[in-house]
mmCIF file of C-alpha atoms in Angstrom:
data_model
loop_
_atom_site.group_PDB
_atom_site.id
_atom_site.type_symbol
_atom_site.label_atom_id
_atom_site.label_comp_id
_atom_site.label_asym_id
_atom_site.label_seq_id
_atom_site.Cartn_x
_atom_site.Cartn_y
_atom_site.Cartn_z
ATOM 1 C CA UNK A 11 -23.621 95.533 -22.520
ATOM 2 C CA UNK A 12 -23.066 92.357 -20.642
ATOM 3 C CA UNK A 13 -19.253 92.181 -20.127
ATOM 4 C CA UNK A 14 -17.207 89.218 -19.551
ATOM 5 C CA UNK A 15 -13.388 88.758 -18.187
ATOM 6 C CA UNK A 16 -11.198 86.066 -19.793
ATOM 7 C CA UNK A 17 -8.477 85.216 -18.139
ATOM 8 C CA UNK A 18 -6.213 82.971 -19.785
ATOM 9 C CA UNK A 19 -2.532 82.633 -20.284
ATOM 10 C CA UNK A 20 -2.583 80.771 -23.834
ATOM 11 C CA UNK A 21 -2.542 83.269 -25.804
ATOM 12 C CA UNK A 22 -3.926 81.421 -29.420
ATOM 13 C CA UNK A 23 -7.327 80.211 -27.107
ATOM 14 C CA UNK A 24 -7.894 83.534 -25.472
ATOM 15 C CA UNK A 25 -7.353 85.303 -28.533
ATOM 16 C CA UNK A 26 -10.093 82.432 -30.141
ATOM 17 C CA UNK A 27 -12.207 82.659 -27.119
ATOM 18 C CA UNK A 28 -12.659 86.223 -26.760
ATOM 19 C CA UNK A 29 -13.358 86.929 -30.977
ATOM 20 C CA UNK A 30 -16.349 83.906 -29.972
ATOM 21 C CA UNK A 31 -17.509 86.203 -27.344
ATOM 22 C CA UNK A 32 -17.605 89.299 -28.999
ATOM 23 C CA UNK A 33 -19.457 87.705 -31.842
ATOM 24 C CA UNK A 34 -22.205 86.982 -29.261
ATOM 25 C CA UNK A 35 -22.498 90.562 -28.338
ATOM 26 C CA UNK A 36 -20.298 90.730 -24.863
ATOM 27 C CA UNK A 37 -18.164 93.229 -24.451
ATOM 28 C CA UNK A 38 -14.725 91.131 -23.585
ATOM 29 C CA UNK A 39 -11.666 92.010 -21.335
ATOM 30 C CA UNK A 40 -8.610 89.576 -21.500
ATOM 31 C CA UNK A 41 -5.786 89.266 -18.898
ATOM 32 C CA UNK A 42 -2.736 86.853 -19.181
ATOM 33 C CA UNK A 43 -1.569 86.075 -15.691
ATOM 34 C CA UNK A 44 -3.107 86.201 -12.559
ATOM 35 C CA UNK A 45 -2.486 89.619 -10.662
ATOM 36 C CA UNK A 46 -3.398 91.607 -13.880
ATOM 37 C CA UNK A 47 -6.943 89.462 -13.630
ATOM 38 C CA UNK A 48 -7.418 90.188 -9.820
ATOM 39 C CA UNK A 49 -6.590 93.576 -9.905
ATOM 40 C CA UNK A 50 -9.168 93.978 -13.565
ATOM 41 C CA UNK A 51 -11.789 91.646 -11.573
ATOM 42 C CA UNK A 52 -11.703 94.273 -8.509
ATOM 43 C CA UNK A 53 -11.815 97.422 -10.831
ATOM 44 C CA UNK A 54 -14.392 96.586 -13.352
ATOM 45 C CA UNK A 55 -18.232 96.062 -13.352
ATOM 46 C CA UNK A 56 -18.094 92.855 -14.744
ATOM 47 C CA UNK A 57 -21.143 90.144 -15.052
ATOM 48 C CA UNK A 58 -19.226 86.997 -15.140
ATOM 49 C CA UNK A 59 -15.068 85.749 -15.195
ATOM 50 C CA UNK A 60 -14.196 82.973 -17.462
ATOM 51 C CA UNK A 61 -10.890 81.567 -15.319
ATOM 52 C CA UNK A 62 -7.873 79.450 -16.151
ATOM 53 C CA UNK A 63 -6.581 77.440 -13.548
ATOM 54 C CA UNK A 64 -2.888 77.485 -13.668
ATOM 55 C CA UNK A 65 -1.756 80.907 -14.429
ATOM 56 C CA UNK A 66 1.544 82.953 -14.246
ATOM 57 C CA UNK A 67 1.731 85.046 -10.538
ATOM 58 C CA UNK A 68 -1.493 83.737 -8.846
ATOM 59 C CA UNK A 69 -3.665 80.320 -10.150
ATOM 60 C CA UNK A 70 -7.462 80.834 -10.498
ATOM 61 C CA UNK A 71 -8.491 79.092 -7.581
ATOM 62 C CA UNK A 72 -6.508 81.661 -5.670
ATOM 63 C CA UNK A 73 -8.358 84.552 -7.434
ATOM 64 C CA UNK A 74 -11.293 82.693 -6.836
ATOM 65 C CA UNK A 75 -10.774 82.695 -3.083
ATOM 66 C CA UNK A 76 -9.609 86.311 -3.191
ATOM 67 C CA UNK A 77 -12.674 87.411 -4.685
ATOM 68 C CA UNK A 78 -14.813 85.173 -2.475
ATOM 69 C CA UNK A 79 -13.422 86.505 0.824
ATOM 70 C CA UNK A 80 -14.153 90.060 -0.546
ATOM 71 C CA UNK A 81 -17.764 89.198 -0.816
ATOM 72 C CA UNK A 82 -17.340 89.742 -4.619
ATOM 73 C CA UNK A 83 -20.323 87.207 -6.261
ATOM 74 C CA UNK A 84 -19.652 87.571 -9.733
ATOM 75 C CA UNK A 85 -20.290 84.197 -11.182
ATOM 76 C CA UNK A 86 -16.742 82.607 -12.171
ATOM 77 C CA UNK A 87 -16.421 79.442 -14.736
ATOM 78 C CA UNK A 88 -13.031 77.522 -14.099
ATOM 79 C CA UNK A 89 -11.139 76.011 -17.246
ATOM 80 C CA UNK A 90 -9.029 73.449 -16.566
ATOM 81 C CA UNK A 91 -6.860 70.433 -18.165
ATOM 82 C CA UNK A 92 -7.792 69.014 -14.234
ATOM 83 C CA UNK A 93 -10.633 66.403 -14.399
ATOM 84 C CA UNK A 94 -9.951 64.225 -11.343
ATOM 85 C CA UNK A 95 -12.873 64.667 -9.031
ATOM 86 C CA UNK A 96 -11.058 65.939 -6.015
ATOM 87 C CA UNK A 97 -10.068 68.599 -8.330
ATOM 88 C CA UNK A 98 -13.639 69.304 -9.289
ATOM 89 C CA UNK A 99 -14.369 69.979 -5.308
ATOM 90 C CA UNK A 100 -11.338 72.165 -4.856
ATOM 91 C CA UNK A 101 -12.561 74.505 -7.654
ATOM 92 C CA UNK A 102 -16.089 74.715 -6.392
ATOM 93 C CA UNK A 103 -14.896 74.955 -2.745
ATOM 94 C CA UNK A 104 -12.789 77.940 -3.608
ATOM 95 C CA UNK A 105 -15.684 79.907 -5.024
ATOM 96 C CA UNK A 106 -15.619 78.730 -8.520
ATOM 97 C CA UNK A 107 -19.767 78.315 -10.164
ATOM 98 C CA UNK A 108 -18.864 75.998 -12.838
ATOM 99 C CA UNK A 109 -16.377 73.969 -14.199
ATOM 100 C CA UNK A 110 -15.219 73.633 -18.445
ATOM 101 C CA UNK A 111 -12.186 71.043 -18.647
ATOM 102 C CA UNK A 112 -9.896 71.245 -21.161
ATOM 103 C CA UNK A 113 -10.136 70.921 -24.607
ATOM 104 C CA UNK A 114 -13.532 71.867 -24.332
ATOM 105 C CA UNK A 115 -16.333 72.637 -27.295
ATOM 106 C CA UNK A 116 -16.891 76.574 -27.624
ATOM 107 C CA UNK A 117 -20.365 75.800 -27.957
ATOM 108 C CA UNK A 118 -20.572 74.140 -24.772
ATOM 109 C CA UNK A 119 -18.894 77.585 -22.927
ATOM 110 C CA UNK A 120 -21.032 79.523 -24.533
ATOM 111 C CA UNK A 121 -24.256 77.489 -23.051
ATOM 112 C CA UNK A 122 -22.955 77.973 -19.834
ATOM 113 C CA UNK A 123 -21.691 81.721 -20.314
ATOM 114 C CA UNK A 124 -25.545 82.353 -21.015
ATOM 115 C CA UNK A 125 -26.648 79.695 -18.389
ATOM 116 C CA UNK A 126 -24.890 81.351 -15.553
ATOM 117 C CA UNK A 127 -25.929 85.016 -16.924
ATOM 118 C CA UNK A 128 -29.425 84.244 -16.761
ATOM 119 C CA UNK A 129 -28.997 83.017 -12.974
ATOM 120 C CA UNK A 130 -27.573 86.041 -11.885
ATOM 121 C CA UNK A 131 -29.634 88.390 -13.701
ATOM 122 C CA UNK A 132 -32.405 86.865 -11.890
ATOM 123 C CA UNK A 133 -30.494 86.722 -8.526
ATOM 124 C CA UNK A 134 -30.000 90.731 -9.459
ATOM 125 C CA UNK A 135 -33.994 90.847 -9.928
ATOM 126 C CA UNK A 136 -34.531 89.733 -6.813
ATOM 127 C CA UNK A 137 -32.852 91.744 -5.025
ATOM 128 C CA UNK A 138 -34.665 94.560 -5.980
ATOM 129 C CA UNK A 139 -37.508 95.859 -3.965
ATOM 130 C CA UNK A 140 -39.533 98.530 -5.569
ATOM 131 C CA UNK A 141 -42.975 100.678 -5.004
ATOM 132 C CA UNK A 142 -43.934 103.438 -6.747
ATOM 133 C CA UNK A 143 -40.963 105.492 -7.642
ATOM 134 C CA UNK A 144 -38.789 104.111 -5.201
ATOM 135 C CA UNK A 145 -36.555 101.429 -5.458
ATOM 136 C CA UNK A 146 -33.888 99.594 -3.224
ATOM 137 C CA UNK A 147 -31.208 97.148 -3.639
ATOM 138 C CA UNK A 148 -30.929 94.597 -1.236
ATOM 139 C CA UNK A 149 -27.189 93.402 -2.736
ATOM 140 C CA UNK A 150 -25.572 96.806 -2.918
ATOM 141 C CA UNK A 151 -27.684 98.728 -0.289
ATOM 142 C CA UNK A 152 -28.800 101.360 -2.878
ATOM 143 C CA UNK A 153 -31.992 103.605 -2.524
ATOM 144 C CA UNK A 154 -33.127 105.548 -5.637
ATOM 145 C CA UNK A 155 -36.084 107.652 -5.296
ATOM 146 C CA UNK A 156 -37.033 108.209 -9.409
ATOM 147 C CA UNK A 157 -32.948 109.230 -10.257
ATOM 148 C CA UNK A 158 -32.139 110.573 -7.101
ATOM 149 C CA UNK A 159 -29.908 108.540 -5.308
ATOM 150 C CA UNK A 160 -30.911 108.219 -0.787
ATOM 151 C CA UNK A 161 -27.891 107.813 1.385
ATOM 152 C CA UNK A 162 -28.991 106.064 4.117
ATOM 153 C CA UNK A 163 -27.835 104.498 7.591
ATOM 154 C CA UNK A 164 -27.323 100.969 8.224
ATOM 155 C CA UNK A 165 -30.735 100.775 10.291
ATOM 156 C CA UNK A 166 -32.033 103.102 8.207
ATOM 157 C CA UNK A 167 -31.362 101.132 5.340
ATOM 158 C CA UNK A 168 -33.029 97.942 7.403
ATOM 159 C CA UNK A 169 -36.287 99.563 8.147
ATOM 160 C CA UNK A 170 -36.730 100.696 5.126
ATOM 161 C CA UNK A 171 -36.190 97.339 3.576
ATOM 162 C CA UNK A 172 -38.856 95.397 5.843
ATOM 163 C CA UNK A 173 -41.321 98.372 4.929
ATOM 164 C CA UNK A 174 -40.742 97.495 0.795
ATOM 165 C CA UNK A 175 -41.160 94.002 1.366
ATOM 166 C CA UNK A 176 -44.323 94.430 2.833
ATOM 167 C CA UNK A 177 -46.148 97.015 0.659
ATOM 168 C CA UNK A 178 -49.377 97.837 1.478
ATOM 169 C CA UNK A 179 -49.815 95.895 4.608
ATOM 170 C CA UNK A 180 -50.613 97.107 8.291
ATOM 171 C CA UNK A 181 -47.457 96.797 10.258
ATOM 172 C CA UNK A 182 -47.325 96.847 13.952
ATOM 173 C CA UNK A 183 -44.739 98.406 15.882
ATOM 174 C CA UNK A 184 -44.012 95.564 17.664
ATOM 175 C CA UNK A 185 -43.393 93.277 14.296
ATOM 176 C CA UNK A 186 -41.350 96.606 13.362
ATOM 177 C CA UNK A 187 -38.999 96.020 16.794
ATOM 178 C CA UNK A 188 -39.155 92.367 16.480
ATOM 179 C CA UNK A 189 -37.838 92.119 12.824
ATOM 180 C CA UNK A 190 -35.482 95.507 12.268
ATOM 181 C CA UNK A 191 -34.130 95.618 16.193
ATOM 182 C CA UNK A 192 -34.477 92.097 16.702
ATOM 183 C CA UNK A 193 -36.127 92.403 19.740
ATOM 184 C CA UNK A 194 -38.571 89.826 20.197
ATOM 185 C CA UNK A 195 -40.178 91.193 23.361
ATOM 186 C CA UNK A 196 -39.594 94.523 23.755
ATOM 187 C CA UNK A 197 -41.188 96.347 26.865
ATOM 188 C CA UNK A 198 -40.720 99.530 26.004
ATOM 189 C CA UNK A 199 -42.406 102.409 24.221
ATOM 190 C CA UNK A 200 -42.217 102.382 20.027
ATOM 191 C CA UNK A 201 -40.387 106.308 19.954
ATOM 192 C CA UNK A 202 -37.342 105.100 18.655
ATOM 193 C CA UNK A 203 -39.521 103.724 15.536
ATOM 194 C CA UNK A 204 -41.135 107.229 15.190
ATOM 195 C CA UNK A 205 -38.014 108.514 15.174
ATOM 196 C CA UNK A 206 -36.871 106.657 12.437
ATOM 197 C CA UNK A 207 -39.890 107.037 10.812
ATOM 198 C CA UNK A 208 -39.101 111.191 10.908
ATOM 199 C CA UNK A 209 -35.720 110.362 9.242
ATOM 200 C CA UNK A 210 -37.051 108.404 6.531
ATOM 201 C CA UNK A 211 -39.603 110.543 5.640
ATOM 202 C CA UNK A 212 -37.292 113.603 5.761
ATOM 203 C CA UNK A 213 -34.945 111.880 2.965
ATOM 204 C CA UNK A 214 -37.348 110.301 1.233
ATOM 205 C CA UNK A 215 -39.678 113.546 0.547
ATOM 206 C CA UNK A 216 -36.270 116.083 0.194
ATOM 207 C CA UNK A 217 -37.780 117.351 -3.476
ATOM 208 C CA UNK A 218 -41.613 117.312 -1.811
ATOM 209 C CA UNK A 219 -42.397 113.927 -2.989
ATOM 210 C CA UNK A 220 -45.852 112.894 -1.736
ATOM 211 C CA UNK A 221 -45.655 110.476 1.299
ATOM 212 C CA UNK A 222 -45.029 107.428 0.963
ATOM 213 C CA UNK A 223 -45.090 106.015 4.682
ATOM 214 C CA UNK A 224 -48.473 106.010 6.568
ATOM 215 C CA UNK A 225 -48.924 106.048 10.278
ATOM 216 C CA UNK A 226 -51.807 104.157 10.902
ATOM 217 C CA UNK A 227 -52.210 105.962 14.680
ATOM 218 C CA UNK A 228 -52.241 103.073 17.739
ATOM 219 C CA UNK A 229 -50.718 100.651 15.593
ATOM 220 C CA UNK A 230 -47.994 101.356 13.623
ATOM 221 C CA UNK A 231 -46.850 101.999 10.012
ATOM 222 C CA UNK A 232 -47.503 101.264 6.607
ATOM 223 C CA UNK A 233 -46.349 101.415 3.280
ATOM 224 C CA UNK A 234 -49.011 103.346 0.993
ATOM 225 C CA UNK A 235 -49.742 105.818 -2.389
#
């Protein structure tokens, strides 16, 4: 269930707001002054933060900028009794993706609740590479194999991203260098691919999984069923 943190110190609108919510099938968590929203925004998988400006302990453009610097993406709508348009830029510098000014229409929150849901479930999509029954996140640097979660290392992680991206195509070991090392003319010999390659493989095929990664022999690797 898609769930949504209100933050809002009047307590008559968030009560209103969050029964509006609900009704649309979200599940809803309220907080009434700042810290208690940071500290709920940091704890809980949430999908998107419906923010009040001024609030008691820290205002919602300093959450917003909290959250930001964290590299925490969840999409945030400000609500505000602010309409000047230097105010407008302040909210979107500090992080904020939208904007609802106060008194606003429900109906009009609730188009841009779903709006801005939408966008980041398809932000989410994207950043999922899959083939056959492996799959990797390119957001939270997750590898599943079927339900079996893959810890892997950051360059690990890197080559086995470029190799997803580019199912079922030849790739060289020198586009391998060029675009996981970043070395765009290396002079030396490809073992340190191999060698990857062997780790891969050994975490990948841990329950005797058929192969998955191809060595195509004088040229490099590719991704393959």
């Amino acid at each position: 269930m898609t769930h949504i943190l209100l933050v809002e110190d009047e307590v008559k609108l968030a009560r209103f707001v969050e029964l509006e919510l609900t009704y649309e099938g979200y599940q809803v968590s309220v907080a009434y002054d700042g810290l208690t929203a940071l500290t709920a925004a940091r704890e809980l998988h949430l999908d998107l933060v419906i923010l009040d400006w001024m609030l008691p302990g820290l205002s919602g453009l300093e959450i917003c900028r909290r959250l930001r610097s964290s590299g925490d993406k969840v999409p945030i709508i400000l609500l505000t009794a602010k309409d000047e348009v230097s105010d407008r830029v302040a909210s979107l510098d500090a992080g904020a993706n939208d904007y609802v000014v106060k008194p606003f229409s429900v109906e009009e929150l609730l188009a841009r609740v779903r709006t801005h849901l939408r966008r980041s479930q398809e932000a989410d999509a994207a950043d999922i590479l899959e083939f056959e029954d492996l799959s990797l996140n390119r957001r939270t640097r997750e590898v599943y194999r079927c339900n079996r979660f893959i810890e892997l290392t950051a360059k690990e992680f890197d080559l086995l991203e470029y190799l997803l991206a580019h199912p079922r195509q030849i790739i060289t070991c020198d586009r391998i260098l060029e675009k996981v090392w970043n070395y765009d003319d290396f002079m030396g010999d490809s073992d340190i691919i191999e060698v990857y390659i062997r780790y891969l493989r050994l975490k990948l095929e841990t329950n005797n999984e058929k192969r998955l990664i191809q060595t195509v022999r004088g040229v490099g690797y590719v991704l393959c069923d």
